Structure formats: structure tokens, C-alpha cells
Coordinates of C-alpha atoms in Angstrom, one line a residue:
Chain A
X99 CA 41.5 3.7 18.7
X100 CA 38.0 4.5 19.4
X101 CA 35.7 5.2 16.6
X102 CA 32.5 6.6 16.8
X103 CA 31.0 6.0 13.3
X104 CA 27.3 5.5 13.3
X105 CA 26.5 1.7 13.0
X106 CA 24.9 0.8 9.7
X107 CA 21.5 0.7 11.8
X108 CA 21.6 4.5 12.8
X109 CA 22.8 5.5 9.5
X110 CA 19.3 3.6 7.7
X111 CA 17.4 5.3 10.8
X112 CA 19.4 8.5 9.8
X113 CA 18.9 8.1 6.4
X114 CA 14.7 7.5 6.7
X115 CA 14.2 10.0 8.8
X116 CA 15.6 12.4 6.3
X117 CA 14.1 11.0 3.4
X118 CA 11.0 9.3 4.0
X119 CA 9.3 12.8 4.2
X120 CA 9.8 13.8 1.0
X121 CA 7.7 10.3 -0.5
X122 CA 5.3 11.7 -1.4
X123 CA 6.8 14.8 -3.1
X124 CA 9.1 12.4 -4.8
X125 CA 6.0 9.4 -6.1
X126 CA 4.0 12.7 -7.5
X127 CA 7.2 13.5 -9.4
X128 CA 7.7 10.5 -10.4
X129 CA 4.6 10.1 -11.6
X130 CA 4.5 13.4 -13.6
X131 CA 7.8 12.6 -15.4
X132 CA 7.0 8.7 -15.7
X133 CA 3.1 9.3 -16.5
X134 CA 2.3 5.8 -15.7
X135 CA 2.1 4.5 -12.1
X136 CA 3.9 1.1 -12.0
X137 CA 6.9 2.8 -13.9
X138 CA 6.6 5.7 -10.8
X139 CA 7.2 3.2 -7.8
X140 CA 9.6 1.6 -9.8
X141 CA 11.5 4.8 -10.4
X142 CA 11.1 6.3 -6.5
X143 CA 12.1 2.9 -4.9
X144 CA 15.5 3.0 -7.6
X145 CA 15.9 6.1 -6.6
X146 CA 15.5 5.9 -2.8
X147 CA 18.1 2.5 -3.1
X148 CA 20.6 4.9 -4.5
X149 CA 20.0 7.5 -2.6
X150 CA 21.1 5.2 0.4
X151 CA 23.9 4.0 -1.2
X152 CA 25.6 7.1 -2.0
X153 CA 24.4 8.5 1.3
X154 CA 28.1 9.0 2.2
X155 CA 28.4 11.9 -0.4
X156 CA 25.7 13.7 0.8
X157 CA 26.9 16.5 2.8
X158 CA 25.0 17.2 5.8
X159 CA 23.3 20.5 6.4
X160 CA 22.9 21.0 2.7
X161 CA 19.6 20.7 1.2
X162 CA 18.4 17.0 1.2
X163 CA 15.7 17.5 -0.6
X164 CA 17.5 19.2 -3.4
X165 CA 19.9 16.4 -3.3
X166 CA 17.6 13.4 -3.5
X167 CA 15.5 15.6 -6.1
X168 CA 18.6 15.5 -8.5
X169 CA 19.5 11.6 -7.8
X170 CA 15.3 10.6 -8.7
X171 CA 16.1 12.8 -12.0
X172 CA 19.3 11.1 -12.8
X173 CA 17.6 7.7 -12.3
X174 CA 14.6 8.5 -14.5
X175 CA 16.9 10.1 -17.3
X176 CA 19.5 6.9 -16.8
X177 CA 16.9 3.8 -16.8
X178 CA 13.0 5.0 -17.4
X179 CA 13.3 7.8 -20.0
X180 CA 13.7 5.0 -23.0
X181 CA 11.6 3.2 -22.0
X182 CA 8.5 5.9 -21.4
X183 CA 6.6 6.8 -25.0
X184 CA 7.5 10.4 -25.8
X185 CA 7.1 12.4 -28.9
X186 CA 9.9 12.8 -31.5
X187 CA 12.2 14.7 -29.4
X188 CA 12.6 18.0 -30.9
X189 CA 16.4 20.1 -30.0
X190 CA 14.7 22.4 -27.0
X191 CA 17.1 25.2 -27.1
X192 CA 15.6 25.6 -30.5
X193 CA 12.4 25.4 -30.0
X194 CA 10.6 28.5 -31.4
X195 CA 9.4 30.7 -28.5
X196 CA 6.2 31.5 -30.2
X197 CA 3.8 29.0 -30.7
X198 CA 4.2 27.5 -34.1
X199 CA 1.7 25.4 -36.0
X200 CA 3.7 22.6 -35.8
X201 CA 3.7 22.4 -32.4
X202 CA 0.2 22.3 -32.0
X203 CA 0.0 19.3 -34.5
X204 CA 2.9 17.2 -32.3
X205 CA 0.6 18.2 -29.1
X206 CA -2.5 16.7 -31.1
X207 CA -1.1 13.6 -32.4
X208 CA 0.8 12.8 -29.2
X209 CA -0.8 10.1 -27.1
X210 CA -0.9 11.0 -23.8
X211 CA -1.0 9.1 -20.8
X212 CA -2.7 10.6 -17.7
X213 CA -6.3 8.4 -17.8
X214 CA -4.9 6.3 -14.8
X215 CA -7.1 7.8 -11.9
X216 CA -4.3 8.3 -9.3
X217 CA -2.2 10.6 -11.9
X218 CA -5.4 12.7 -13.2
X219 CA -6.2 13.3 -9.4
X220 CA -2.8 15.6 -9.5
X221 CA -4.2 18.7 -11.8
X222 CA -7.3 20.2 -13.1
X223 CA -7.6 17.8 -16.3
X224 CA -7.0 21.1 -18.2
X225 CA -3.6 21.8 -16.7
X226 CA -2.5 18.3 -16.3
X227 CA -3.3 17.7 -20.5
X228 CA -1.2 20.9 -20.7
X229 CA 1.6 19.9 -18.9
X230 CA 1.8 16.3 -20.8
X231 CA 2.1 18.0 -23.8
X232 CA 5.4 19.9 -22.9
X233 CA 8.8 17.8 -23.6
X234 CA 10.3 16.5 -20.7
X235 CA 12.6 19.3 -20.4
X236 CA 9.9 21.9 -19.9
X237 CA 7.8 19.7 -18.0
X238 CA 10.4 19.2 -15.5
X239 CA 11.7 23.1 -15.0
X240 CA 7.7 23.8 -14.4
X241 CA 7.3 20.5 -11.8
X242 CA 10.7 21.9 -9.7
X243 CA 9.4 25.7 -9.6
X244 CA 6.2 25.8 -9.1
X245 CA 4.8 22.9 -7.7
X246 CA 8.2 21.6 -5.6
X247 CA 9.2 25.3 -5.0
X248 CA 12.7 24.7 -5.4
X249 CA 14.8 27.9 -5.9
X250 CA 16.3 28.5 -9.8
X251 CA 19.7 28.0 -8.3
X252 CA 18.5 24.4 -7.0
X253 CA 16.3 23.6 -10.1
X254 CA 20.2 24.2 -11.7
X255 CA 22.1 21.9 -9.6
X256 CA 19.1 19.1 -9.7
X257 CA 19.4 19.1 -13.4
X258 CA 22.8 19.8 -13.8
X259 CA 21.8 22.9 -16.1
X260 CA 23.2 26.6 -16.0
X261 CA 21.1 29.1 -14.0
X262 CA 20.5 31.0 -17.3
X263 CA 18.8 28.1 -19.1
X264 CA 16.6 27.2 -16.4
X265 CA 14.7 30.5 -16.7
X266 CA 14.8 30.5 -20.1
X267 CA 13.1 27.1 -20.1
X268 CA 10.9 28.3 -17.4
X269 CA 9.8 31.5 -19.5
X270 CA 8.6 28.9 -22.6
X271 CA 7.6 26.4 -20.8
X272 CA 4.9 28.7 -19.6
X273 CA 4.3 30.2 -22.5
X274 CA 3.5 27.4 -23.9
X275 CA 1.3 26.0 -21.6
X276 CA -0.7 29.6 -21.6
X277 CA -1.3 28.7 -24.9
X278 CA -2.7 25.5 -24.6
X279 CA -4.7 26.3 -21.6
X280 CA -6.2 28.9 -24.0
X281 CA -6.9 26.9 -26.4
X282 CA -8.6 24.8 -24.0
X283 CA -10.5 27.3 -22.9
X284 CA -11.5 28.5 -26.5
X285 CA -13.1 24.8 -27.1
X286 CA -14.4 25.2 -23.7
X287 CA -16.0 28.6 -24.8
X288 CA -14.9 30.3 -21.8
X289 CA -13.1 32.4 -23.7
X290 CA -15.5 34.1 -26.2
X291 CA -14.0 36.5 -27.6
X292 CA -10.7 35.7 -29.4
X293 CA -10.0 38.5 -31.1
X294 CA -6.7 39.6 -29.4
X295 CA -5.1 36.2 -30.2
X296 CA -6.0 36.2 -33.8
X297 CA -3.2 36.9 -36.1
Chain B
X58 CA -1.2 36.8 -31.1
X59 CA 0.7 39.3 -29.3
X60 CA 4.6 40.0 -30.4
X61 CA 7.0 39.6 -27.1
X62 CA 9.9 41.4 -27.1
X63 CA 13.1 39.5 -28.0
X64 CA 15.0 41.4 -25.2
X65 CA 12.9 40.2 -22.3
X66 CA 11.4 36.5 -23.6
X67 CA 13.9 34.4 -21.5
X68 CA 13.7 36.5 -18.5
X69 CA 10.2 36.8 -17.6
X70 CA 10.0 33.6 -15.4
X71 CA 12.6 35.2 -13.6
X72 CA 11.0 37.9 -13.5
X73 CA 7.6 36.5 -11.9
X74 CA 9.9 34.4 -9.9
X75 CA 11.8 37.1 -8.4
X76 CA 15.3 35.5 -9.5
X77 CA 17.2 38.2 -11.4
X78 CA 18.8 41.3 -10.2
X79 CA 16.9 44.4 -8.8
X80 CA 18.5 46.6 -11.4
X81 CA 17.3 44.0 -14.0
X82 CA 14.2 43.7 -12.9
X83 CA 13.8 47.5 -12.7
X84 CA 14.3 47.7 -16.3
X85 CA 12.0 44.8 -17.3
X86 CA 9.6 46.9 -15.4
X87 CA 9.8 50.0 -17.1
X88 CA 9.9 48.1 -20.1
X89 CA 6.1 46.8 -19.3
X90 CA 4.5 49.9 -19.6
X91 CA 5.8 51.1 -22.4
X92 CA 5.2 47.5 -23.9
X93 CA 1.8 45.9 -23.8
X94 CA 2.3 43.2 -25.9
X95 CA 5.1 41.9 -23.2
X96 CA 3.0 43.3 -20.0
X97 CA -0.2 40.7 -21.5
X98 CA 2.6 38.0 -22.0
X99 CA 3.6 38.8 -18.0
X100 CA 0.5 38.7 -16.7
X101 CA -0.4 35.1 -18.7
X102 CA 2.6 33.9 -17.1
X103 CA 1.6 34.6 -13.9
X104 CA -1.6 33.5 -14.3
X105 CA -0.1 29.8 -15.3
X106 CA 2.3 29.5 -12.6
X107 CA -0.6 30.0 -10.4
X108 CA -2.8 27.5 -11.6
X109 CA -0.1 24.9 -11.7
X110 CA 1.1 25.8 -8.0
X111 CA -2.6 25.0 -7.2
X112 CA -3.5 22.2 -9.0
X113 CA -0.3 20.6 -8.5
X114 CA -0.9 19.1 -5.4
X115 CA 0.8 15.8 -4.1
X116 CA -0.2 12.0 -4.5
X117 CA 0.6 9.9 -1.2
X118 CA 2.3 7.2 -1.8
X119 CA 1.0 4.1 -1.5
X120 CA 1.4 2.1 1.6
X121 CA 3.0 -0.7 -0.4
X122 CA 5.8 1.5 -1.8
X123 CA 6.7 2.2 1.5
X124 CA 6.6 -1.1 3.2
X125 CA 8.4 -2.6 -0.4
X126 CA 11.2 0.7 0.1
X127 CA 11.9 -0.1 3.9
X128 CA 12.1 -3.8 3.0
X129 CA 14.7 -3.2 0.5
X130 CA 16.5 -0.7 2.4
X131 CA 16.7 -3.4 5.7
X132 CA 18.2 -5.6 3.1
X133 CA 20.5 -3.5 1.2
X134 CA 22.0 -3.2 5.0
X135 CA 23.3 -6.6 5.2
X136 CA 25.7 -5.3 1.8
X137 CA 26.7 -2.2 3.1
X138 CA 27.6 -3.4 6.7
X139 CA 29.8 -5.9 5.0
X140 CA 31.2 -3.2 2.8
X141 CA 31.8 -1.6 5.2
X142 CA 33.2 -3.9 7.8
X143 CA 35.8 -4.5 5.0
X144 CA 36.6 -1.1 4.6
X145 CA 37.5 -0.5 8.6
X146 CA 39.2 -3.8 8.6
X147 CA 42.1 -1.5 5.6
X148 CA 42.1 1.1 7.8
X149 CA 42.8 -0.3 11.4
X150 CA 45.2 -2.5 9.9
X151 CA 46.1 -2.2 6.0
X152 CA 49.1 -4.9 6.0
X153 CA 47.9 -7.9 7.1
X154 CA 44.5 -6.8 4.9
X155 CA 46.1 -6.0 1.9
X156 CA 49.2 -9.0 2.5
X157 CA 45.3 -11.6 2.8
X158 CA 44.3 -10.1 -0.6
X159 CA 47.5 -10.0 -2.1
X160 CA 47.8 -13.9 -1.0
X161 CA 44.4 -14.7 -2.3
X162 CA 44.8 -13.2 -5.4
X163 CA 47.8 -15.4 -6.3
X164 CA 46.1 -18.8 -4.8
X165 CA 43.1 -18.3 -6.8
X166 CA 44.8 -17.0 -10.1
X167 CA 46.9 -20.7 -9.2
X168 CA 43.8 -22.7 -8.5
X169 CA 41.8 -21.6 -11.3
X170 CA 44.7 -21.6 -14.4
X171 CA 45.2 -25.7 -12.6
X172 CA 41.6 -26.3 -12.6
X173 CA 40.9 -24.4 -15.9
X174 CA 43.9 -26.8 -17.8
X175 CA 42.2 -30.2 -16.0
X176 CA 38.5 -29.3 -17.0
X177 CA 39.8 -28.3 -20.9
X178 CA 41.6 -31.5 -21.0
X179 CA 38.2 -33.2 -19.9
X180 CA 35.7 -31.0 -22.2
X181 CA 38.3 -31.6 -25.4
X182 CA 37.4 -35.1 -24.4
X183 CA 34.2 -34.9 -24.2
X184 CA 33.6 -33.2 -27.3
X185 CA 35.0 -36.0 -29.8
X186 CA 32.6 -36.4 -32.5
X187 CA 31.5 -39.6 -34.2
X188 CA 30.8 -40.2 -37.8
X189 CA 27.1 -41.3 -37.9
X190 CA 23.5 -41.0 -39.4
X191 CA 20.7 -39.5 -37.9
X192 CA 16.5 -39.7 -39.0
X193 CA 14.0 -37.3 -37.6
X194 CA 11.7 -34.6 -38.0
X195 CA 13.0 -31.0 -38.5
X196 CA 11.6 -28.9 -35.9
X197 CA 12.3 -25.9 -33.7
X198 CA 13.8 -25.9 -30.5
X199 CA 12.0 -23.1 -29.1
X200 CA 8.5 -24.3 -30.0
X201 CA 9.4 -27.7 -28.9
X202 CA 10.6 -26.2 -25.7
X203 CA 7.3 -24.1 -25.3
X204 CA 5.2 -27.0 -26.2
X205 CA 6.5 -30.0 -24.2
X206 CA 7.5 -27.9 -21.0
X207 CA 6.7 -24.7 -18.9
X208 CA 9.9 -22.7 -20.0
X209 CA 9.6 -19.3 -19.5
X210 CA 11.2 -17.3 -22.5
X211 CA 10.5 -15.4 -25.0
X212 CA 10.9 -16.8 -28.6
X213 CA 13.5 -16.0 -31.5
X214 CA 11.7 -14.0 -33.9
X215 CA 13.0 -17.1 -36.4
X216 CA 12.6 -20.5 -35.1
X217 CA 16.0 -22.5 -34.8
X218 CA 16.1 -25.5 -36.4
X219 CA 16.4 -29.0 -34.8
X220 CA 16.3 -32.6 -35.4
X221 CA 13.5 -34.7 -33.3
X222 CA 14.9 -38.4 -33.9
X223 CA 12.0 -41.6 -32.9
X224 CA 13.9 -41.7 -29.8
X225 CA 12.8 -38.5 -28.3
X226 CA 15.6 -37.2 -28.5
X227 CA 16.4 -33.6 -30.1
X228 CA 19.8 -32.6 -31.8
X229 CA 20.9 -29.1 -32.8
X230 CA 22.0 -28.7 -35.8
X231 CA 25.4 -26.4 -36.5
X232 CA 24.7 -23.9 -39.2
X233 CA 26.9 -24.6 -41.8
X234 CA 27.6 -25.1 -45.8
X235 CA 25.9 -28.1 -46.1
X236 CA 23.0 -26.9 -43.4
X237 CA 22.4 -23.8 -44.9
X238 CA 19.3 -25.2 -47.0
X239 CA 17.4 -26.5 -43.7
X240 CA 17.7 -23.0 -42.2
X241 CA 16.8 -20.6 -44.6
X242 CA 13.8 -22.5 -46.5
X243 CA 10.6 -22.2 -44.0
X244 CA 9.1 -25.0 -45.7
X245 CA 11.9 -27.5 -44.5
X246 CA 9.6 -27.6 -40.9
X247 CA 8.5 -30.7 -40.3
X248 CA 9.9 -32.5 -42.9
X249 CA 11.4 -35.7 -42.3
X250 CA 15.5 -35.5 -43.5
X251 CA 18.3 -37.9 -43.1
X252 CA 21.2 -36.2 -41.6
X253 CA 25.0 -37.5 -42.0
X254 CA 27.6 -35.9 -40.4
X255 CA 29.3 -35.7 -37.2
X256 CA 27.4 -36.2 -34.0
X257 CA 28.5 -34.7 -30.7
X258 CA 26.9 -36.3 -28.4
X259 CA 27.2 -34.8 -25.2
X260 CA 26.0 -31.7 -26.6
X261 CA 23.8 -32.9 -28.8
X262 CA 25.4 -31.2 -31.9
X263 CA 25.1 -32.6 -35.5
X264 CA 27.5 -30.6 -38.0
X265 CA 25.7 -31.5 -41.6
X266 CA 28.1 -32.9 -43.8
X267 CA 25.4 -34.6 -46.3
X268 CA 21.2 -34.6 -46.0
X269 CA 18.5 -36.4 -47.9
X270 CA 14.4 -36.2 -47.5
X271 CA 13.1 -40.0 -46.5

């Protein structure tokens, strides 16, 4: 019976050629979510090595990137979210849209993490304190859209969320960081005259 | 700070995004100018995801994650071929495959309930006690490890108690009735005890049946 099933050769060569292009996409996410370098090549080399192993499932003219988006979430959720420092995790679906006192204190006590030089180098130091100060699950709907331009119905299937909750994350997510970017600003004093925000 | 309208909160990513229906978006629209508490909120949001879409650029990877990714993919390959090789071997030919397994399965259940009887009857052997007497200086095992050699592990959070005798050598002692007084008071380190019980000797196991300070 003749078979002609790639050797396990062309199917790493098949496999690289489709993933190794979206390294460095995937180290700058990793980075973002993991906040720490080390704990980011750990997390994209775990997530490449299963990637490869389940390359069976992956169906072929769908959207690779998508696909190995969703198995580097899984992986960091699975093994490196315990393990990263994160703020008391409040229930996000009941987070109060507007921006509550409360939040502002968690944002202020929270230590972040972003003085390693490779990570900083990602944003405006503005925009990447902003970002560290969202929860993961806001951080990550932001990372997806706008800098990985993945569609809402992608974002969905990468975090295994409804379409509806993605864009509702999405719509606080940058209302929040609108708010700390103009509190940043405020301290900056670009932004003299405050008199529209004041309650 | 500006009020935004309970009806449109959720949606406005969308909205910016382009991601909800026309007919939706049509209303959100009209919505805005009547609103412009919600238009402000709009406009902010726009202005956010811009700044992120620029600023957010990629890091390259380092050279070394590559190399150390390819390296462990070339290896991984040597698994999956075999995985593999296993998995055509079923399908050209499932009886004699699964007949092999089948076949190996019993031998090895055989081999190992033999073997498993034969090395009980040897470690019941081998685990007689004696009756016997014991001097030395209570230590712990861990430090002692640390100190004399260049183990690598972390230590208990307590130290586990053991017996250095003159001869060098170091028994552990089984936590019981009569040891419970050498465990649980700290100052009992590096006393020097008498310790009566029964020795295991190829374990090195004392189980305390009587102790004095000497």
C-alpha cells in the first residue's frame, strides 16, 4: 500500500516554516503577559514544543497564527500564570466600568515589573506602565487587538471566550487605560487644565 | 468625569473596531451626537488604541531562543518518529501488533508478580531488626548532608533528627512514642543521648524504645 505521509523531517521543516515567523510576535507576547524575560523564553519555547506536538490537529489553511496564539495562552494560563506576581485578582466581569478609587490604589501599590530594558523597549514608558496595570484579562484583549491585529472573532477562539465578552473587555480595558494615561499626563502637566474630569 | 451611557459602554470597542452590525453601529452613531459625554468617551478610546498600535511594536527574539527552540524541536523528532513508527506499524498490520502487545503484557505482568515475590522475600530479610544500644550526637541529616558533602537540595524547614555515633556513622531515627521528645524539643541538637531500641541496619533505622543523656 503506498503511503505518502510526510516523513517526520518534512513535517518539522513544515512545521518551522509556518511557525518560526511569528517568533517574534509570540517572545513580545510573551513578554507582555510574563513581564519578565527569562519566564518569556521559557513560556514561547513550551509553547512552540507543543505546538509541534499537537501539529496533527492543526487544520491546514486555517489561521496558524490564530492557532499557535491560543496554544502560547493556554501554556502561560496552564504553567506561568502562578507563578508570575499579580495583584489580588479581582472577579473582571464585575469590575466597575468607571474608574473607582479603589482601583487607582491597587494600580499604585502594585509592583510592576517592566525595568528590564528589553521589555520597556516595547511601549512609550507611559503606555507600557498603563498596560501593567490592567489584570491579565484586559491586558491580554488589548495585546490581541491592537498590537497583534487579530480579528474579535479570533481574539474569541484564542481565549476560548464569547465574541460578546471580548468587546466588552476591550471597551474597559481601554477605558481604563485612558484613564491612567491621563493621569499620567496630569503629573506630567501636559494636561493643564483638568476641569472636565473633575467630579 | 464624564457619565457614559449604560446602553453603549460594552460596545464601543466594537464600535472603533468596526466589529458590530451596520444597523448597530448606525444607532451608536446617532447616539453620539446627541450624547457628548459618550462621543468624548469615543474619541479617548480611539485615541488609546492608537497609541498602543504604535508603541506596541515587536521585540526580536533572541538568537539563543531560536537556536535553543530548533534544538529541542530536532530532538523532540527522535519521539515522535518513534510514535509514530508505532502507530503505522497498528495500521498496516493490527494483529500481529496488538497479538505482540497482548503477549507482552502478560509476560511482563508474569515476570514482575515472580520477581516482585523473590525481592519481598529478600527485603523482609533484610529488614530484621536487632535489639541493641546506640551512643552519639543528635544531629540533622540535612545539615549534616549539606555540611560534609555537595548535595544539592533544598532543606526541610525543620531539621530531621539523627544519630552521629563515634563511628561515623549516622542512623535515622523512627518518629515514635518514645522519640517524640528528641523531635519536638530544639534544644535536644547536639546533645549526646543513649538510644535503646531496635536497629535496622541496612537502612540505618533506630525505632526508640528507651533514651538517656550520657
Amino acid at each position: 500500500m503506498p503511503r505518502n505521509k510526510p516523513s517526520p523531517e518534512e513535517r518539522r521543516k513544515q512545521f518551522e516554516a509556518l511557525a518560526f515567523p511569528h517568533m517574534d510576535a509570540l517572545y513580545s507576547t510573551a513578554l507582555r503577559m510574563t513581564r519578565n524575560q527569562l519566564d518569556a523564553e521559557d513560556l514561547v519555547q513550551d509553547a512552540f514544543l507543543r505546538a509541534y506536538r499537537f501539529f496533527d490537529k492543526f487544520q491546514e489553511g486555517t489561521n496558524f497564527k490564530a492557532w499557535i496564539f491560543k496554544i502560547l495562552t493556554n501554556t502561560f494560563i496552564n504553567q506561568y500564570r502562578k507563578k508570575v506576581r499579580k495583584p489580588q485578582q479581582t472577579d473582571f466581569e464585575k469590575v466597575d466600568f468607571f474608574y473607582s478609587e479603589a482601583e487607582q490604589e491597587r494600580a499604585d501599590r502594585y509592583e510592576m515589573h517592566y525595568d528590564e530594558k528589553s521589555y520597556t523597549d516595547l511601549f512609550g514608558d507611559e503606555i507600557n506602565a498603563a498596560l501593567n496595570k490592567l489584570s491579565y484579562d484586559f491586558r491580554a484583549v488589548v495585546i490581541l487587538c491592537d498590537i497583534e491585529e487579530f480579528s474579535y472573532k479570533e481574539i474569541a477562539a484564542i481565549l476560548g471566550t464569547p465574541i460578546g465578552t471580548v468587546m466588552s473587555r476591550l471597551s474597559r480595558a481601554r477605558h481604563l487605560l485612558q484613564e491612567y494615561l491621563r493621569v499620567y499626563a496630569r503629573q506630567k502637566g501636559i494636561v493643564k487644565n483638568p476641569n472636565s474630569e473633575q467630579p | 468625569m464624564s457619565k457614559i451611557c449604560k446602553k453603549i459602554q460594552d460596545k464601543i470597542a466594537g464600535y472603533i473596531d468596526q466589529e458590530i452590525e451596520p444597523s448597530q453601529a448606525g444607532k451608536i452613531s446617532r447616539h453620539l451626537e446627541d450624547c457628548p459625554g459618550c462621543a468624548q468617551e469615543v474619541s479617548a478610546q480611539k485615541t488609546v488604541k492608537a497609541l498602543v498600535h504604535q508603541y506596541g511594536r515587536h521585540v526580536p527574539a533572541s538568537a539563543h531562543l531560536r537556536a535553543a527552540i530548533r534544538h529541542r524541536l530536532e530532538n523532540s523528532l527522535i519521539r515522535l518518529g518513534f510514535l509514530n513508527q508505532l502507530r503505522d506499524l497498528f495500521q498496516l498490520n493490527p494483529l500481529p501488533a496488538i497479538a505482540s502487545v497482548l503477549g507482552l503484557i502478560l509476560f511482563s505482568g508474569l515476570a514482575t508478580h515472580y520477581a516482585f515475590q523473590a525481592g519481598l522475600n529478600r527485603v523482609s530479610s533484610d529488614l530484621q531488626y536487632v535489639e541493641g544500644r546506640i551512643e552519639g550526637e543528635i544531629v540533622c541529616i540535612d545539615c549534616l548532608l549539606l555540611e560534609l558533602t555537595h548535595a544539592q537540595f533544598t532543606h526541610e524547614a525543620t531539621h530531621r533528627i539523627g544519630l552521629r555515633c563515634k563511628d561515623g556513622k549516622v542512623w535515622c531515627i523512627l518518629l515514635s512514642e518514645k522519640s517524640r521528645d528528641l523531635f519536638q524539643d530544639p534544644g535536644m541538637l547536639h546533645r549526646y543521648v543513649q538510644l535503646e531500641g531496635h536497629l535496622f541496619q541496612r537502612t540505618h533505622y533506630i525505632e526508640v524504645k528507651k533514651f538517656s543523656f550520657i
